[in-house]
Every structure is written in C-alpha cells, then in structure tokens.
PDB file of C-alpha atoms in Angstrom:
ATOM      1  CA  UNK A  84     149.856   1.999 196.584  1.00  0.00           C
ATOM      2  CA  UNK A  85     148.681   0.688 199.764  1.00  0.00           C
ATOM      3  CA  UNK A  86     150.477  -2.156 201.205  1.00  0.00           C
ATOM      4  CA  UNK A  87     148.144  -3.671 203.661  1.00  0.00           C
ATOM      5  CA  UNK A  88     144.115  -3.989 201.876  1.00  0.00           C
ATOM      6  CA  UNK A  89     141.088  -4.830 203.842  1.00  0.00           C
ATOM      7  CA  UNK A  90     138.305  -4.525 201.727  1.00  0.00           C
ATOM      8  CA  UNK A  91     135.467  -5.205 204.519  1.00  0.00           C
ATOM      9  CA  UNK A  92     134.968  -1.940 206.236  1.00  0.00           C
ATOM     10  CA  UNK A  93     132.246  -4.350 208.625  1.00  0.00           C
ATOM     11  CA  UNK A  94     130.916  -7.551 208.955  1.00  0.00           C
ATOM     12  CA  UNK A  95     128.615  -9.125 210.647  1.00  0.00           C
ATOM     13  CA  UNK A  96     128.163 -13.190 212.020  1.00  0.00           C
ATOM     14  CA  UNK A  97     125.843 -14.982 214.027  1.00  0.00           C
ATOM     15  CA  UNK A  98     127.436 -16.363 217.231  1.00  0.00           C
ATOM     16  CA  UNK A  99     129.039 -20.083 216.989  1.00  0.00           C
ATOM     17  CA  UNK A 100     129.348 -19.305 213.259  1.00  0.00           C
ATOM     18  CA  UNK A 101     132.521 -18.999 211.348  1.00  0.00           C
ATOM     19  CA  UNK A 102     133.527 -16.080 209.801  1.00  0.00           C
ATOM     20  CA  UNK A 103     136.525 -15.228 207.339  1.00  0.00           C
ATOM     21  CA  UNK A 104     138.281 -11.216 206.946  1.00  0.00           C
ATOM     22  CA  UNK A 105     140.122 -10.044 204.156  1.00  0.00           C
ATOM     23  CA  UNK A 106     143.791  -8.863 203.953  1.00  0.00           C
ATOM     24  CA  UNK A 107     145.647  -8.649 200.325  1.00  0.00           C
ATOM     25  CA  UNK A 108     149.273  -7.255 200.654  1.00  0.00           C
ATOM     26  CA  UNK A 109     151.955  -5.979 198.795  1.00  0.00           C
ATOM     27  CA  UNK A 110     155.173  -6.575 198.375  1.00  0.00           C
ATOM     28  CA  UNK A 111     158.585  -7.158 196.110  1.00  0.00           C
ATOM     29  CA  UNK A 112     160.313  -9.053 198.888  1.00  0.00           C
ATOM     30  CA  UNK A 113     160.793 -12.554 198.981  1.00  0.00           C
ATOM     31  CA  UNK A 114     161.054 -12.600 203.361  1.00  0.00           C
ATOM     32  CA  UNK A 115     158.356 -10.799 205.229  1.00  0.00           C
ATOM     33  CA  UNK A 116     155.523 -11.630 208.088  1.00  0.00           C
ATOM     34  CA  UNK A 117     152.048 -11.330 208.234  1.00  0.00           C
ATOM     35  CA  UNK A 118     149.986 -10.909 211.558  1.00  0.00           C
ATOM     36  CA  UNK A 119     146.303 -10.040 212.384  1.00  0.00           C
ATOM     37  CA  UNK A 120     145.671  -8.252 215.512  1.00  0.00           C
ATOM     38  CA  UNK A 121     142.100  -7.364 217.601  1.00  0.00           C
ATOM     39  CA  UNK A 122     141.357  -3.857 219.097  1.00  0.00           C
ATOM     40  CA  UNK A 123     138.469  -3.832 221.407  1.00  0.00           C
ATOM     41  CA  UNK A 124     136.708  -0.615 222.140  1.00  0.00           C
ATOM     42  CA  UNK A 125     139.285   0.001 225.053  1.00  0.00           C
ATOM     43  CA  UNK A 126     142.110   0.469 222.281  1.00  0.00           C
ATOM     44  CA  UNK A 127     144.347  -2.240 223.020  1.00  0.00           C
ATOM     45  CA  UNK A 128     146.211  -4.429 220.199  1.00  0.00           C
ATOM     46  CA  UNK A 129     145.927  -7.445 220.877  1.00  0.00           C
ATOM     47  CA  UNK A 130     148.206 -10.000 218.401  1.00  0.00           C
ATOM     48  CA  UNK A 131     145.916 -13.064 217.175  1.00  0.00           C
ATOM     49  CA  UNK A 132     148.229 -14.872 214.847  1.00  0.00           C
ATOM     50  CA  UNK A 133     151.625 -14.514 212.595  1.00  0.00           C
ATOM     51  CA  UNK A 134     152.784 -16.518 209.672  1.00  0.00           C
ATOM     52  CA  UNK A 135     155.976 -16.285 208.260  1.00  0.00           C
ATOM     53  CA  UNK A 136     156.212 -16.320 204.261  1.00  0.00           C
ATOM     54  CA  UNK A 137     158.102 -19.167 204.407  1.00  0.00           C
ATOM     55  CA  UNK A 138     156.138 -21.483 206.617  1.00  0.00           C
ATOM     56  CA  UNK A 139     154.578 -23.982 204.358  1.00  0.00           C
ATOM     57  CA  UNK A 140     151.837 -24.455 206.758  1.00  0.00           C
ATOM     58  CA  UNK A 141     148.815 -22.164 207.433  1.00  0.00           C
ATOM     59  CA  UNK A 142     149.407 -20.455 210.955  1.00  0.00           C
ATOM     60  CA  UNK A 143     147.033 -21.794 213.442  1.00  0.00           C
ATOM     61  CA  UNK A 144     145.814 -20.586 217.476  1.00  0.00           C
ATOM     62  CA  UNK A 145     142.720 -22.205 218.747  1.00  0.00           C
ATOM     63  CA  UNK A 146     139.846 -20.315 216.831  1.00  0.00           C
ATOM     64  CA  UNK A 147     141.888 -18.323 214.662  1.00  0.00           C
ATOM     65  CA  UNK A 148     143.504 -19.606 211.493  1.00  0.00           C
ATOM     66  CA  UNK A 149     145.352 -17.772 208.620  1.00  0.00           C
ATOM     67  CA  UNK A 150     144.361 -18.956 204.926  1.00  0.00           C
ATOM     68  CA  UNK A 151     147.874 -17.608 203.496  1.00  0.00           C
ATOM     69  CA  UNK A 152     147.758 -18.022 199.427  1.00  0.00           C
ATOM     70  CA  UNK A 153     151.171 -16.578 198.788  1.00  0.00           C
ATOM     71  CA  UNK A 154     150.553 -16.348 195.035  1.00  0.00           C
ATOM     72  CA  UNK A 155     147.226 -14.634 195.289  1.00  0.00           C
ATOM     73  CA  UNK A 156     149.338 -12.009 198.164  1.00  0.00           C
ATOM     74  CA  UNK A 157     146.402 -13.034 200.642  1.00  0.00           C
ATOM     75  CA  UNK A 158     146.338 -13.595 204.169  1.00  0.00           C
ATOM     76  CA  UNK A 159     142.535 -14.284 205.558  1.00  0.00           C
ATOM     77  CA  UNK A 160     142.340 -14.315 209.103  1.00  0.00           C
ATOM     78  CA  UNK A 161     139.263 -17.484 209.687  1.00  0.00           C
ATOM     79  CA  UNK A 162     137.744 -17.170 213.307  1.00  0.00           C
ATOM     80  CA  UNK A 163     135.728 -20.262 213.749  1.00  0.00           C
ATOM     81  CA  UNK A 164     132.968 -20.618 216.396  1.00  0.00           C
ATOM     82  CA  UNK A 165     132.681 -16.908 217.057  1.00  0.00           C
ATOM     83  CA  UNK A 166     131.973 -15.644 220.560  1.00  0.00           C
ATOM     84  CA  UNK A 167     129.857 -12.645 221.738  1.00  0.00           C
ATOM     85  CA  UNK A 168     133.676 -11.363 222.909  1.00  0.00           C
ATOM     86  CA  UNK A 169     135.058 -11.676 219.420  1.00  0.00           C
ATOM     87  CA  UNK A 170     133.328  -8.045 218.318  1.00  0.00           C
ATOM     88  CA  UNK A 171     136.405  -5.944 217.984  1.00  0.00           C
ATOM     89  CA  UNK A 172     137.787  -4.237 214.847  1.00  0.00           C
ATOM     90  CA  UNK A 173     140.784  -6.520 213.185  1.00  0.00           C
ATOM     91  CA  UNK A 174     143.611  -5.244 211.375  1.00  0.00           C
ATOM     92  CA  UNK A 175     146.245  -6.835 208.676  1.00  0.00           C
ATOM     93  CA  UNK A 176     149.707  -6.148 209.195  1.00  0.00           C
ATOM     94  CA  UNK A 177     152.959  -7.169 207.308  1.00  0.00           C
ATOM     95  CA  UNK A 178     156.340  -6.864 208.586  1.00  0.00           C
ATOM     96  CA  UNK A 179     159.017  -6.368 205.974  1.00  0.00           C
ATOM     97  CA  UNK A 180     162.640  -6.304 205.407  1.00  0.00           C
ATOM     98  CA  UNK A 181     163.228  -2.803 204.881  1.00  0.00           C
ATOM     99  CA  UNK A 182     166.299  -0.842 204.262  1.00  0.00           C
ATOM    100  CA  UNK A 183     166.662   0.379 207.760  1.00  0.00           C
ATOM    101  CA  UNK A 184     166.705  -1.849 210.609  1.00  0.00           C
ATOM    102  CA  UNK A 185     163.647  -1.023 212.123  1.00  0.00           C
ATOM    103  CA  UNK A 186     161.118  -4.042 210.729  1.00  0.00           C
ATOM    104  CA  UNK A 187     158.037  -1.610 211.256  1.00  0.00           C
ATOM    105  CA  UNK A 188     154.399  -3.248 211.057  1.00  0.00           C
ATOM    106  CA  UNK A 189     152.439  -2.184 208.350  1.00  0.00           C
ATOM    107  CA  UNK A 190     148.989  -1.862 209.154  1.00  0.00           C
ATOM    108  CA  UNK A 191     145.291  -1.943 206.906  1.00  0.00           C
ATOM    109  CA  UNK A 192     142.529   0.104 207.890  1.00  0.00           C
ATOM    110  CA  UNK A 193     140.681  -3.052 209.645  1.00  0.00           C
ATOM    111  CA  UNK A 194     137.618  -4.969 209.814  1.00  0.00           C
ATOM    112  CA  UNK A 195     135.073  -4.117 212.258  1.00  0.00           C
ATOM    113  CA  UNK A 196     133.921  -7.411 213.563  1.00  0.00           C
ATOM    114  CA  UNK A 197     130.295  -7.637 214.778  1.00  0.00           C
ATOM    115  CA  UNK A 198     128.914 -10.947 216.571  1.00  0.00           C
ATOM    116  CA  UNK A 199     125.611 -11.249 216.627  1.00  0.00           C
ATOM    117  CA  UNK A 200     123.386 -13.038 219.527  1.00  0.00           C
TER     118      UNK A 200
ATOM    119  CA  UNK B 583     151.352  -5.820 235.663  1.00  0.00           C
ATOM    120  CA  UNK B 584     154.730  -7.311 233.185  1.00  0.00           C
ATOM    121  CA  UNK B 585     153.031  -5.794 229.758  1.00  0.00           C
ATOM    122  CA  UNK B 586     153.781  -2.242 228.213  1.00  0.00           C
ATOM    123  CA  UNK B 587     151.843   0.427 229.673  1.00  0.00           C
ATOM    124  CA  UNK B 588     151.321   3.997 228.633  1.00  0.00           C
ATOM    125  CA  UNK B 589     150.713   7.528 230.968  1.00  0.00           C
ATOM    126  CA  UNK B 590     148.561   9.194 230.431  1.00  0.00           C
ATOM    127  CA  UNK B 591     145.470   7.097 229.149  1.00  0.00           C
ATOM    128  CA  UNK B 592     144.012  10.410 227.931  1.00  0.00           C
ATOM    129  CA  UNK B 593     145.209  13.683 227.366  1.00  0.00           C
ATOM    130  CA  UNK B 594     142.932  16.866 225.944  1.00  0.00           C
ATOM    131  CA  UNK B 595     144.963  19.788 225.730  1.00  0.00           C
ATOM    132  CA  UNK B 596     144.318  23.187 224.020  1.00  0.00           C
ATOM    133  CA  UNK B 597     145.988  24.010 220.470  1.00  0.00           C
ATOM    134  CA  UNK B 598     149.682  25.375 220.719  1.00  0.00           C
ATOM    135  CA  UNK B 599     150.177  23.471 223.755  1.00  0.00           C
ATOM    136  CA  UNK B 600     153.098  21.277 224.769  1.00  0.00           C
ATOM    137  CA  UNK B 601     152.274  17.392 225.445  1.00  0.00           C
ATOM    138  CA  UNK B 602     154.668  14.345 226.654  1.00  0.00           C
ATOM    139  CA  UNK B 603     153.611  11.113 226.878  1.00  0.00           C
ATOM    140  CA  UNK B 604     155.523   8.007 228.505  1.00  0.00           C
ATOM    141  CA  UNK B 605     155.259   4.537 227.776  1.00  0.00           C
ATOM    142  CA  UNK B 606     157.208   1.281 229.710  1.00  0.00           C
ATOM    143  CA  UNK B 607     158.102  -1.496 227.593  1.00  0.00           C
ATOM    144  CA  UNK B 608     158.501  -5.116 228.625  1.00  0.00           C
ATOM    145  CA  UNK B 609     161.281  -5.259 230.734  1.00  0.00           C
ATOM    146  CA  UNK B 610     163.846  -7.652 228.613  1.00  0.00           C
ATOM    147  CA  UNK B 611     162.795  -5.751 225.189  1.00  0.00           C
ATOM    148  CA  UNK B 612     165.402  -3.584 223.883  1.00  0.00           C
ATOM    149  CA  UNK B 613     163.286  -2.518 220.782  1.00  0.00           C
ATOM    150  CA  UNK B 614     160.461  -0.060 220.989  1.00  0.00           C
ATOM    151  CA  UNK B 615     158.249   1.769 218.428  1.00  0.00           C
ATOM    152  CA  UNK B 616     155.488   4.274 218.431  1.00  0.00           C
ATOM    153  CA  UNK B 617     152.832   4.220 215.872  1.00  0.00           C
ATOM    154  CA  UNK B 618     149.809   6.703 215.865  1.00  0.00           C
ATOM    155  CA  UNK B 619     146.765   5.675 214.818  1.00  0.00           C
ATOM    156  CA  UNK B 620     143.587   8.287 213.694  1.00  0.00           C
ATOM    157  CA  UNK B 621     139.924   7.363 213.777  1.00  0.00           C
ATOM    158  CA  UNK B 622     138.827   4.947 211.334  1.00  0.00           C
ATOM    159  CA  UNK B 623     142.140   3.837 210.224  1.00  0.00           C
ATOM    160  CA  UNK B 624     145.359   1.742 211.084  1.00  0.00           C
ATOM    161  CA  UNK B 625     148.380   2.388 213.383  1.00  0.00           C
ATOM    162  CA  UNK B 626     150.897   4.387 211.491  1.00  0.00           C
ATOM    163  CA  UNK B 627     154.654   4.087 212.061  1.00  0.00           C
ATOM    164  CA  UNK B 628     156.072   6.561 214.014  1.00  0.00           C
ATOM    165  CA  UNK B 629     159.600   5.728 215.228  1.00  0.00           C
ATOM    166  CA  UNK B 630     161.622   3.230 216.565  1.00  0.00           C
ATOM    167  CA  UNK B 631     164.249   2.623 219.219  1.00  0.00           C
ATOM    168  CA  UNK B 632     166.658   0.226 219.852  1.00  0.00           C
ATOM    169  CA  UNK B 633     168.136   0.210 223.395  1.00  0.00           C
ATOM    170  CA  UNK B 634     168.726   4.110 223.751  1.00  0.00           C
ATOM    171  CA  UNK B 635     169.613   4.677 220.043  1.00  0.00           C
ATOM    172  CA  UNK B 636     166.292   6.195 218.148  1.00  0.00           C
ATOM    173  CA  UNK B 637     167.500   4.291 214.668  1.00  0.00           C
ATOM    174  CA  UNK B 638     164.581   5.413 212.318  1.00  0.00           C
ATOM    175  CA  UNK B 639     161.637   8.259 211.964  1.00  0.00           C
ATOM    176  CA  UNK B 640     158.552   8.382 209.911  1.00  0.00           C
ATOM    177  CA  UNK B 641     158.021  11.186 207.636  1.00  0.00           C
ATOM    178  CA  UNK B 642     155.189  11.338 209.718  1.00  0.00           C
ATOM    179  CA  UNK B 643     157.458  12.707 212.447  1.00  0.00           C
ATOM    180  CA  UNK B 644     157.198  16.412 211.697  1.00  0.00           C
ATOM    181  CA  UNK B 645     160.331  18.625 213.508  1.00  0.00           C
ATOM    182  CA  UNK B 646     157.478  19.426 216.296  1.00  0.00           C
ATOM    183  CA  UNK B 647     157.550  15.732 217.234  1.00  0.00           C
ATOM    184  CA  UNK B 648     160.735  14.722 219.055  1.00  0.00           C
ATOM    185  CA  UNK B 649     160.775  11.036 221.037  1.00  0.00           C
ATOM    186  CA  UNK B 650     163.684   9.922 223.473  1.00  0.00           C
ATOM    187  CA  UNK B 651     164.481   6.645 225.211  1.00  0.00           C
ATOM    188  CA  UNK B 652     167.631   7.791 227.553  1.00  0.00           C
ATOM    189  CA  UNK B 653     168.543   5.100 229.277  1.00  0.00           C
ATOM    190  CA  UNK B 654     167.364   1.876 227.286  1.00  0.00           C
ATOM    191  CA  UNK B 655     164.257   1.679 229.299  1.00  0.00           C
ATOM    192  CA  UNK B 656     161.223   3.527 228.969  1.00  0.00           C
ATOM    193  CA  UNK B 657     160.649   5.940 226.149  1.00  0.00           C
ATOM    194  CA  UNK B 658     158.905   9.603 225.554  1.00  0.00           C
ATOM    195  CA  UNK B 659     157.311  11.202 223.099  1.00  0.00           C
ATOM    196  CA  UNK B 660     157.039  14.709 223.046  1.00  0.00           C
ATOM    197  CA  UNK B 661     154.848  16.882 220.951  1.00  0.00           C
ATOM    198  CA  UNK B 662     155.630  20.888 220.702  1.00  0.00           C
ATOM    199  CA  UNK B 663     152.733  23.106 219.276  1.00  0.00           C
ATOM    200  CA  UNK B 664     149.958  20.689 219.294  1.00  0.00           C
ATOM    201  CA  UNK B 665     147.997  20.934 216.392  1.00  0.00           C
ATOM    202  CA  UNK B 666     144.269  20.099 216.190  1.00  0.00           C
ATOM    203  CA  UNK B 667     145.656  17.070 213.500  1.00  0.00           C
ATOM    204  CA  UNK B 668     147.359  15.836 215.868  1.00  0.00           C
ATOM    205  CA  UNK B 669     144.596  14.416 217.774  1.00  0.00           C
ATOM    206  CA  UNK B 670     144.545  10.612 217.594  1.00  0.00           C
ATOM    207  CA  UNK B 671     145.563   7.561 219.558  1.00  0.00           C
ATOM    208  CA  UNK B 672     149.504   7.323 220.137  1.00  0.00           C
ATOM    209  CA  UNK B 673     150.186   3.518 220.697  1.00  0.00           C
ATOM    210  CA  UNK B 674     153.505   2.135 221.938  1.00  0.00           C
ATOM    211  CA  UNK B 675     155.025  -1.120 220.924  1.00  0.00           C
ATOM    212  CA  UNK B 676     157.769  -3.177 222.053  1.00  0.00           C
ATOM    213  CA  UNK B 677     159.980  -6.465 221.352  1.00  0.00           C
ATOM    214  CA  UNK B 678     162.852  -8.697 222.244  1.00  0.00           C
ATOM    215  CA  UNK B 679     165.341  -8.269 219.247  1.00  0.00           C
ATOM    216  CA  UNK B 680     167.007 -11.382 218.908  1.00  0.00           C
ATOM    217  CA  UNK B 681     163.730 -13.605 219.148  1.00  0.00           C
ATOM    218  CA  UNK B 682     160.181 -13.570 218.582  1.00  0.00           C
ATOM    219  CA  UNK B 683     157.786 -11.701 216.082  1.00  0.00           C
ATOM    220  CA  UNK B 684     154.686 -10.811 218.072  1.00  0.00           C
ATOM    221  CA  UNK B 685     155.218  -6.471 219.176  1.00  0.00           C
ATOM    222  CA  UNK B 686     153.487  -6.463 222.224  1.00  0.00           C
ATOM    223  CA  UNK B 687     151.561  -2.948 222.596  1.00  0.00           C
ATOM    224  CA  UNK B 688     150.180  -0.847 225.075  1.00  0.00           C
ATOM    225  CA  UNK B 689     146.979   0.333 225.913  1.00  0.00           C
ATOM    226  CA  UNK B 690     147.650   3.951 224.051  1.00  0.00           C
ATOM    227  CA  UNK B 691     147.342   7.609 224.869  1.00  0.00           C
ATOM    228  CA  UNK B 692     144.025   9.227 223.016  1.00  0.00           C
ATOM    229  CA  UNK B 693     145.216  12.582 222.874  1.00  0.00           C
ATOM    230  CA  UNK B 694     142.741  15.470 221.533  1.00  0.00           C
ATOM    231  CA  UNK B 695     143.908  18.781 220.881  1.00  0.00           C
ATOM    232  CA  UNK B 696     141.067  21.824 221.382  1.00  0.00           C
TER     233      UNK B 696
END
C-alpha cells in the first residue's frame, strides 16, 4: 500500500491565486512528520514546510501553509498568492519511527505545479 | 557555498560500466542518506549513514550498489555493472542528528546508462 498519495498528477493556477495539493498518508504510528518539498526543473529539493503530528497548530511559512486533518491522514500543502516562480513539481513526504534508526523520508509521486500568467 | 553538493552533476556512461559518485554534506551533519529518484516519480530511500557507520540499506540496494562514508565526512556511492535501470537521478541528503527535521539535499547526479 502506498504510504505517501498525491492524487493530482498536475495542476494548474492563475498567478496571485491560491492554490491547494493533495497528500493522504499512511500510517499505524502514533509519532511521525510530514513535510512538502519543491523541485524545480534544475532537480533540487527544496523543503517548504514540516508539521509534526503532534503540533496542534497547522504549520505555517509565509505563502505556504499545511491543512493537517490528522483523522482524515491528510496533509494539504495551501500556497497562497502564487508567483510565476512557484511552477515546480511538489512532493509529500512523511518521516516515521521505524524499526531501524534511520528516520528515512517517504516520498509521493508529486504534484506538478503550473502558474499561469 | 555551506549546502550539500554532489560531483558529478551528470554522468552518461555505457552499460556494464563502473560509476562513483560523491556528495559533501553540511559540515556539522553527522547523518547522511541517498535516495534515487526515476522520472515521473518520488525519491526512493537508498541508504543511510551516521558519522562513518552505514546503519541501514534499502532493498533497493542491489549487491552491485555499495556506498561508503570513511571518515564521517563526505560519502560515495558506487555502482558496479551499470544497468540501463539504473538510470535516474541519485540525490543526497543530510542532517544534524540531535536537532532539527528539515534533510537538506543536494542538487543530484542524473546518471544515464547507454
């Protein structure tokens, strides 16, 4: 079963709009993190945003927010006021305790963002 | 330049060939991983070290794959026999251990085998 979903192969949003990606997980564990990370054509990962399954509070970093609905097992990455800069393909990752001690990332197949002009 | 970097940027290389790529963590992070990562699709978990100790492999880590980080610092990753499957994007990753969540990755090494 895959651990990480995104659903939205692409999407597309007009520039200075919002616009919200997918990510359901899964998981038996009760600790575990959550982070959405942008790769540009040039292949870079660059992290966004992390929220622990324990904060209370959504995660937030200037444009980008995380809708985190723990019961539903989703963690929506919202970028608000999109930019020209924000096309990029997105990915979904969880980190969980595992039985070694290596706390790998987990990663969905991603989002490919496209901002429109 | 303080972030992880990875040498080469690209590599093509003809099937049965030997590759080795290198990448430089953060200074101060004792923890490093490589993932690889095929078109279309996420990073995949690879391996991971911490300090000089290589504590965990993928299944995805077939016996032609072998990775080494001798002295704590940077790490390699070797790949014997290269297969045309094994063409994809080999990304490096690394943290500080006692603190902090984000992974911090390099730029990657597209390899593609002939």
């Amino acid at each position: 079963a895959q651990k990480i979903t995104q659903t939205q192969p692409g999407m597309f949003v007009q520039e200075k709009e919002a616009v919200t990606l997918d990510c359901t997980y899964d998981t038996s564990d009760q600790s575990y993190g959550l982070f959405w990370y942008k790769q540009p054509s040039s292949g870079e990962m660059i992290f966004l945003i992390y929220q622990g399954s324990y904060d209370e509070q959504n995660a937030t970093e200037g444009r980008y927010s995380l809708n985190f609905q723990k019961a539903r097992k989703s963690a929506n990455l919202v970028i608000s006021a999109s930019q020209l800069g924000d096309s990029a393909m997105y990915f979904c990752a969880m980190r969980e305790p595992v039985s070694g001690s290596a706390r790998q990332l987990t990663f969905g197949s991603g989002t490919q963002l496209t901002v429109l002009p | 330049d303080t972030g992880v970097s990875q040498d080469p940027r690209h590599k093509i290389t003809k099937r049965g060939q030997n590759v080795t790529f290198r990448c430089d963590p953060i200074s101060e992070h004792n923890r490093l991983y490589w993932y690889r990562q095929t078109l279309g699709q996420g990073p995949e978990f690879l391996t991971y070290f911490q300090n000089e100790a290589q504590l965990e492999k993928s299944r995805l880590l077939s016996d032609r794959f072998s990775a080494e980080r001798p002295k704590g610092s940077f790490s390699t990753l070797e790949i014997q026999r290269t297969e045309q499957g094994d063409s994809a994007m080999y990304l490096c990753a690394s943290i500080l251990g006692t603190g902090g969540n984000e992974q911090f990755f390099g730029p990657g090494t597209r390899l593609t085998v002939l």
